[in-house]
Amino acid sequence: MMTFGLIALIAGAASALMFASIVSGALISLVLFYLAPLPLMVVAIGWGPLCASLGGIAAAIGLGALFGLPYCIAFAVTVALPAWWLGHLVLLGRHVGAPPDATESPAEPEIEWYPVGRILLWIAGFATLTAMAALLTLGTDADTITSTLRRGLMRILHTADPQTTGEAEQFIDALVRIAPAAAAIISMMTLTLNLWLSAKVTATSGRLRRPWPNLMTAELPTMTLVVLCVALAFCFTGGLLAIVAQITTAALMMAYALAGFAVLHTLTLALKSRAFWLGSAYAVVVVFGWPVIAMVILGLADAVFGVRERFLRNRQPPPLPTP
């Protein structure tokens, strides 16, 4: 029990230090800030969600004592809560199949693990919550949020270049408009990266208590498409509701982009140079960014038309002729 508590405290302290490093202003602190959920996610998957919750509570209290209540709440909402819940979902499973007959030797029960697609949906939800919480620190209505964002960006621009032109101000206005969606996309990608890294760490150490999932089968629940359409419609309403809708839309779009990569892995199964083409696709998306739209379209096409299912069905060998 003492070892369990010590692991929880070490993970919480590591996450808290990485989260608080942002106050230094150094460039490396930005990387550490985005990787802050990683230690808690590792212990959540390797030692259980209770370990992560203890470490997260201790870290939040420590940050609150050192930096004040806002840091405590921000850490709890954006780091501790997602790490604890996502770690819980990774280990969530249930026994499936009929119970063995009493006359037969007992077999190992088959476990159905929580689907990867639903975990992606939870990540999108946490990304929406994180981005919205960050924007609400700037104000409680749309006008206040946008004006505060614009003043902050203008201050940065004036510091870099005192002679600001009209084109620069137009660029700032464009950044303000896309800032809510960009915040959701960054939160979505960093949470996904942290969860993948934590699962890899625990798998390498032999503490991953579930088999590594087949990521090519990741697909979002059917109702996700309905939620996306509703969020898109509310993007044109204006006010705070439109900002929330933009954040939700961006997070769900990135979830469909990740599903699109799963579709791409499936569609390239028959290629001889599969690793080269997949590596090229990832490199293009990372370098240029905007080609991720193609992955979004691919993920949406699979959700509507069942692209993967059709492809796998056509790849199956024809049935043998009956005698």
Coordinates of C-alpha atoms in Angstrom, one line a residue:
M1 CA 0.0 0.0 0.0
M2 CA 2.9 2.4 0.8
T3 CA 4.4 1.7 -2.7
F4 CA 1.0 2.3 -4.3
G5 CA 0.7 5.7 -2.6
L6 CA 4.3 6.6 -3.4
I7 CA 3.8 5.9 -7.1
A8 CA 0.6 8.0 -7.0
L9 CA 2.5 10.9 -5.4
I10 CA 5.4 10.7 -7.8
A11 CA 3.1 10.7 -10.8
G12 CA 1.1 13.6 -9.4
A13 CA 4.3 15.6 -8.6
A14 CA 5.6 15.0 -12.1
S15 CA 2.4 16.1 -13.7
A16 CA 2.1 19.2 -11.5
L17 CA 5.7 20.3 -12.3
M18 CA 5.1 19.8 -16.0
F19 CA 1.9 21.8 -15.8
A20 CA 3.4 24.6 -13.7
S21 CA 6.5 24.9 -16.0
I22 CA 4.4 27.1 -18.3
V23 CA 5.0 30.1 -15.9
S24 CA 8.7 30.1 -16.8
G25 CA 7.9 31.2 -20.3
A26 CA 10.6 28.9 -21.8
L27 CA 9.9 27.2 -25.1
I28 CA 10.4 23.7 -23.7
S29 CA 7.8 24.5 -21.0
L30 CA 5.1 24.5 -23.7
V31 CA 6.0 20.9 -24.6
L32 CA 6.0 19.9 -20.9
F33 CA 2.7 21.6 -20.4
Y34 CA 1.0 19.6 -23.1
L35 CA 2.6 16.4 -21.8
A36 CA 1.4 17.0 -18.2
P37 CA -1.3 14.3 -18.3
L38 CA 1.2 11.6 -19.3
P39 CA 2.5 10.6 -15.9
L40 CA -1.0 10.3 -14.5
M41 CA -2.2 8.4 -17.5
V42 CA 0.7 5.9 -17.2
V43 CA -0.2 5.1 -13.6
A44 CA -3.9 5.0 -14.4
I45 CA -3.3 2.3 -17.0
G46 CA -0.5 0.5 -15.2
W47 CA -1.6 0.7 -11.6
G48 CA -5.3 1.6 -11.9
P49 CA -7.5 4.7 -12.0
L50 CA -7.5 5.0 -8.1
C51 CA -3.7 5.6 -8.2
A52 CA -4.2 8.3 -10.8
S53 CA -7.0 9.9 -8.8
L54 CA -4.9 10.0 -5.6
G55 CA -1.9 11.5 -7.5
G56 CA -4.2 14.0 -9.3
I57 CA -5.8 15.2 -6.1
A58 CA -2.5 15.6 -4.4
A59 CA -1.1 17.5 -7.3
A60 CA -4.1 19.8 -7.6
I61 CA -3.9 20.6 -3.9
G62 CA -0.2 21.4 -4.1
L63 CA -0.7 23.7 -7.1
G64 CA -3.5 25.4 -5.4
A65 CA -1.4 26.0 -2.3
L66 CA 1.6 27.4 -4.3
F67 CA -0.1 29.3 -7.1
G68 CA -3.7 29.8 -6.1
L69 CA -7.2 28.3 -6.7
P70 CA -7.3 29.0 -10.5
Y71 CA -4.2 26.8 -11.1
C72 CA -5.8 24.1 -8.9
I73 CA -9.1 24.1 -10.9
A74 CA -7.3 24.3 -14.2
F75 CA -5.1 21.3 -13.4
A76 CA -8.0 19.3 -12.1
V77 CA -10.2 19.9 -15.1
T78 CA -7.6 19.8 -18.0
V79 CA -5.1 17.2 -16.6
A80 CA -6.2 15.1 -13.7
L81 CA -9.8 14.4 -14.8
P82 CA -9.0 13.3 -18.4
A83 CA -6.1 11.2 -17.2
W84 CA -8.2 9.4 -14.6
W85 CA -11.2 8.8 -16.8
L86 CA -9.4 7.8 -20.0
G87 CA -7.2 5.4 -18.0
H88 CA -10.4 3.9 -16.5
L89 CA -11.9 3.5 -20.0
V90 CA -8.8 1.8 -21.3
L91 CA -9.1 -0.9 -18.6
L92 CA -12.9 -1.2 -18.9
G93 CA -14.0 -4.6 -20.1
R94 CA -16.8 -7.2 -19.7
H95 CA -17.0 -10.9 -20.0
V96 CA -18.9 -12.1 -23.1
G97 CA -20.2 -15.4 -24.3
A98 CA -22.4 -18.0 -22.7
P99 CA -21.2 -19.6 -19.4
P100 CA -19.5 -22.9 -19.9
D101 CA -21.4 -26.1 -19.4
A102 CA -20.8 -27.7 -16.0
T103 CA -19.8 -31.0 -17.6
E104 CA -17.0 -29.3 -19.6
S105 CA -13.7 -28.0 -18.4
P106 CA -13.9 -24.3 -17.6
A107 CA -12.5 -22.1 -20.4
E108 CA -10.8 -18.7 -20.1
P109 CA -13.6 -16.1 -20.3
E110 CA -13.5 -13.8 -23.3
I111 CA -13.3 -10.2 -22.5
E112 CA -14.8 -7.4 -24.6
W113 CA -12.8 -4.3 -24.0
Y114 CA -14.1 -0.7 -24.3
P115 CA -14.1 0.3 -28.0
V116 CA -11.3 2.6 -29.2
G117 CA -13.9 4.6 -31.2
R118 CA -15.8 5.5 -28.0
I119 CA -12.5 6.4 -26.3
L120 CA -11.9 8.8 -29.2
L121 CA -15.3 10.3 -28.6
W122 CA -14.5 10.9 -24.9
I123 CA -11.2 12.5 -25.9
A124 CA -13.2 14.9 -28.1
G125 CA -15.5 15.7 -25.2
F126 CA -12.5 16.5 -22.9
A127 CA -10.9 18.6 -25.7
T128 CA -14.1 20.6 -26.0
L129 CA -14.2 21.0 -22.2
T130 CA -10.6 22.1 -22.0
A131 CA -10.8 24.6 -24.8
M132 CA -14.1 26.1 -23.5
A133 CA -12.6 26.3 -20.0
A134 CA -9.6 28.2 -21.4
L135 CA -11.7 30.6 -23.3
L136 CA -14.0 31.2 -20.3
T137 CA -11.0 32.5 -18.4
L138 CA -11.0 35.4 -20.8
G139 CA -14.7 36.3 -20.3
T140 CA -18.2 35.0 -20.0
D141 CA -19.6 36.3 -23.3
A142 CA -18.6 36.2 -26.9
D143 CA -17.7 39.9 -27.2
T144 CA -15.5 39.9 -24.2
I145 CA -13.7 36.7 -25.2
T146 CA -13.0 38.0 -28.7
S147 CA -11.9 41.4 -27.6
T148 CA -9.6 40.0 -24.9
L149 CA -8.1 37.6 -27.5
R150 CA -7.6 40.4 -30.0
R151 CA -5.9 42.7 -27.4
G152 CA -3.6 39.9 -26.3
L153 CA -2.6 39.1 -29.9
M154 CA -2.2 42.8 -30.8
R155 CA 0.1 43.2 -27.7
I156 CA 2.3 40.4 -28.9
L157 CA 2.4 41.8 -32.4
H158 CA 3.3 45.3 -31.2
T159 CA 6.1 43.8 -29.1
A160 CA 7.5 42.0 -32.1
D161 CA 6.9 44.8 -34.6
P162 CA 5.9 48.3 -33.3
Q163 CA 4.9 49.5 -36.7
T164 CA 1.7 47.5 -37.2
T165 CA 0.0 47.7 -40.6
G166 CA -3.6 47.2 -41.6
E167 CA -2.8 43.8 -43.1
A168 CA -1.4 42.7 -39.8
E169 CA -4.6 43.7 -38.0
Q170 CA -6.6 41.7 -40.5
F171 CA -4.4 38.7 -39.8
I172 CA -5.1 39.2 -36.1
D173 CA -8.8 39.3 -36.8
A174 CA -8.5 36.0 -38.7
L175 CA -6.6 34.4 -35.8
V176 CA -9.2 35.5 -33.3
R177 CA -11.9 33.8 -35.4
I178 CA -10.1 30.5 -35.7
A179 CA -8.7 30.5 -32.1
P180 CA -11.6 28.5 -30.5
A181 CA -11.4 25.8 -33.1
A182 CA -7.6 25.8 -33.0
A183 CA -7.7 25.4 -29.2
A184 CA -10.0 22.3 -29.5
I185 CA -7.8 20.8 -32.2
I186 CA -4.6 21.2 -30.1
S187 CA -6.4 19.7 -27.0
M188 CA -7.7 16.8 -29.1
M189 CA -4.3 15.9 -30.6
T190 CA -2.3 16.3 -27.3
L191 CA -4.8 14.2 -25.3
T192 CA -4.7 11.5 -28.0
L193 CA -0.9 11.6 -28.1
N194 CA -0.7 11.4 -24.3
L195 CA -3.0 8.4 -24.2
W196 CA -1.2 6.5 -26.9
L197 CA 2.2 7.2 -25.3
S198 CA 1.0 6.1 -21.9
A199 CA -0.4 2.9 -23.3
K200 CA 2.9 2.2 -25.1
V201 CA 4.9 2.8 -21.9
T202 CA 2.7 0.4 -19.9
A203 CA 2.8 -2.2 -22.7
T204 CA 6.6 -2.0 -22.9
S205 CA 6.9 -2.4 -19.1
G206 CA 4.5 -5.3 -19.2
R207 CA 1.8 -3.6 -17.0
L208 CA -0.8 -3.2 -19.7
R209 CA -3.7 -5.5 -18.6
R210 CA -5.5 -5.6 -21.9
P211 CA -4.3 -6.7 -25.4
W212 CA -3.2 -4.0 -27.7
P213 CA -6.3 -3.0 -29.7
N214 CA -6.5 -3.2 -33.5
L215 CA -6.5 0.5 -34.2
M216 CA -7.6 -0.1 -37.8
T217 CA -11.1 -1.0 -36.5
A218 CA -11.6 2.3 -34.6
E219 CA -14.9 3.9 -35.6
L220 CA -17.0 6.5 -33.9
P221 CA -20.6 5.7 -32.7
T222 CA -23.3 6.4 -35.2
M223 CA -24.9 9.3 -33.3
T224 CA -21.6 11.2 -33.5
L225 CA -22.5 12.2 -37.1
V226 CA -25.8 13.6 -35.8
V227 CA -24.1 15.6 -33.1
L228 CA -21.6 16.9 -35.6
C229 CA -24.4 18.1 -37.9
V230 CA -26.2 19.9 -35.0
A231 CA -22.9 21.5 -33.9
L232 CA -22.3 22.7 -37.5
A233 CA -25.7 24.3 -37.6
F234 CA -25.2 26.2 -34.3
C235 CA -21.9 27.6 -35.6
F236 CA -23.9 30.1 -37.6
T237 CA -26.0 31.4 -34.7
G238 CA -23.6 33.9 -33.1
G239 CA -22.6 34.6 -29.6
L240 CA -21.2 32.2 -27.0
L241 CA -23.4 29.4 -28.4
A242 CA -21.6 29.7 -31.7
I243 CA -18.2 29.5 -30.0
V244 CA -19.2 26.4 -28.2
A245 CA -20.4 24.9 -31.4
Q246 CA -17.2 25.8 -33.2
I247 CA -15.1 24.1 -30.5
T248 CA -17.4 21.0 -30.6
T249 CA -17.2 20.8 -34.4
A250 CA -13.4 21.1 -34.5
A251 CA -13.0 18.4 -31.9
L252 CA -15.4 16.0 -33.6
M253 CA -13.7 16.7 -37.0
M254 CA -10.4 15.7 -35.5
A255 CA -12.0 12.6 -34.2
Y256 CA -13.2 11.7 -37.7
A257 CA -9.7 12.6 -39.0
L258 CA -8.2 9.9 -36.7
A259 CA -10.9 7.5 -37.8
G260 CA -9.9 8.4 -41.4
F261 CA -6.3 7.4 -40.6
A262 CA -7.7 4.0 -39.4
V263 CA -9.5 3.7 -42.8
L264 CA -6.3 4.6 -44.6
H265 CA -4.5 1.8 -42.8
T266 CA -7.2 -0.6 -43.9
L267 CA -7.3 0.5 -47.5
T268 CA -3.5 0.1 -47.9
L269 CA -3.4 -3.5 -46.7
A270 CA -3.0 -4.8 -50.3
L271 CA -0.1 -2.4 -51.2
K272 CA 3.4 -3.7 -51.4
S273 CA 5.0 -0.4 -50.3
R274 CA 2.4 0.1 -47.6
A275 CA 4.9 1.5 -45.0
F276 CA 6.2 4.1 -47.5
W277 CA 2.7 5.4 -48.5
L278 CA 1.5 5.5 -44.9
G279 CA 4.7 7.3 -43.8
S280 CA 4.3 9.7 -46.7
A281 CA 0.7 10.4 -45.7
Y282 CA 1.6 11.1 -42.1
A283 CA 4.6 13.3 -43.1
V284 CA 2.5 15.4 -45.4
V285 CA -0.2 16.0 -42.7
V286 CA 2.4 16.8 -40.1
V287 CA 4.4 19.2 -42.3
F288 CA 1.5 21.0 -44.1
G289 CA -1.4 20.5 -41.7
W290 CA -4.2 21.2 -44.2
P291 CA -4.2 17.7 -45.8
V292 CA -5.8 16.5 -42.6
I293 CA -9.0 17.6 -44.3
A294 CA -8.7 14.6 -46.6
M295 CA -8.6 12.3 -43.5
V296 CA -11.7 14.0 -42.2
I297 CA -13.5 13.3 -45.5
L298 CA -12.3 9.7 -45.5
G299 CA -13.5 9.3 -41.9
L300 CA -16.9 10.8 -42.7
A301 CA -17.2 8.7 -45.9
D302 CA -16.6 5.6 -43.9
A303 CA -19.2 6.6 -41.4
V304 CA -21.8 7.2 -44.1
F305 CA -20.9 4.5 -46.7
G306 CA -19.0 1.9 -44.7
V307 CA -15.8 2.1 -46.8
R308 CA -13.8 -0.3 -44.6
E309 CA -16.6 -2.9 -44.5
R310 CA -17.0 -2.9 -48.3
F311 CA -13.2 -3.1 -48.8
L312 CA -12.7 -6.0 -46.4
R313 CA -15.8 -7.8 -47.9
N314 CA -14.4 -7.5 -51.4
R315 CA -10.9 -8.8 -50.2
Q316 CA -12.4 -12.0 -48.8
P317 CA -11.8 -15.0 -51.1
P318 CA -15.0 -16.3 -52.9
P319 CA -16.7 -19.2 -51.3
L320 CA -15.8 -22.7 -52.5
P321 CA -18.2 -24.2 -55.0
T322 CA -20.6 -26.7 -53.5
P323 CA -20.3 -30.3 -54.8

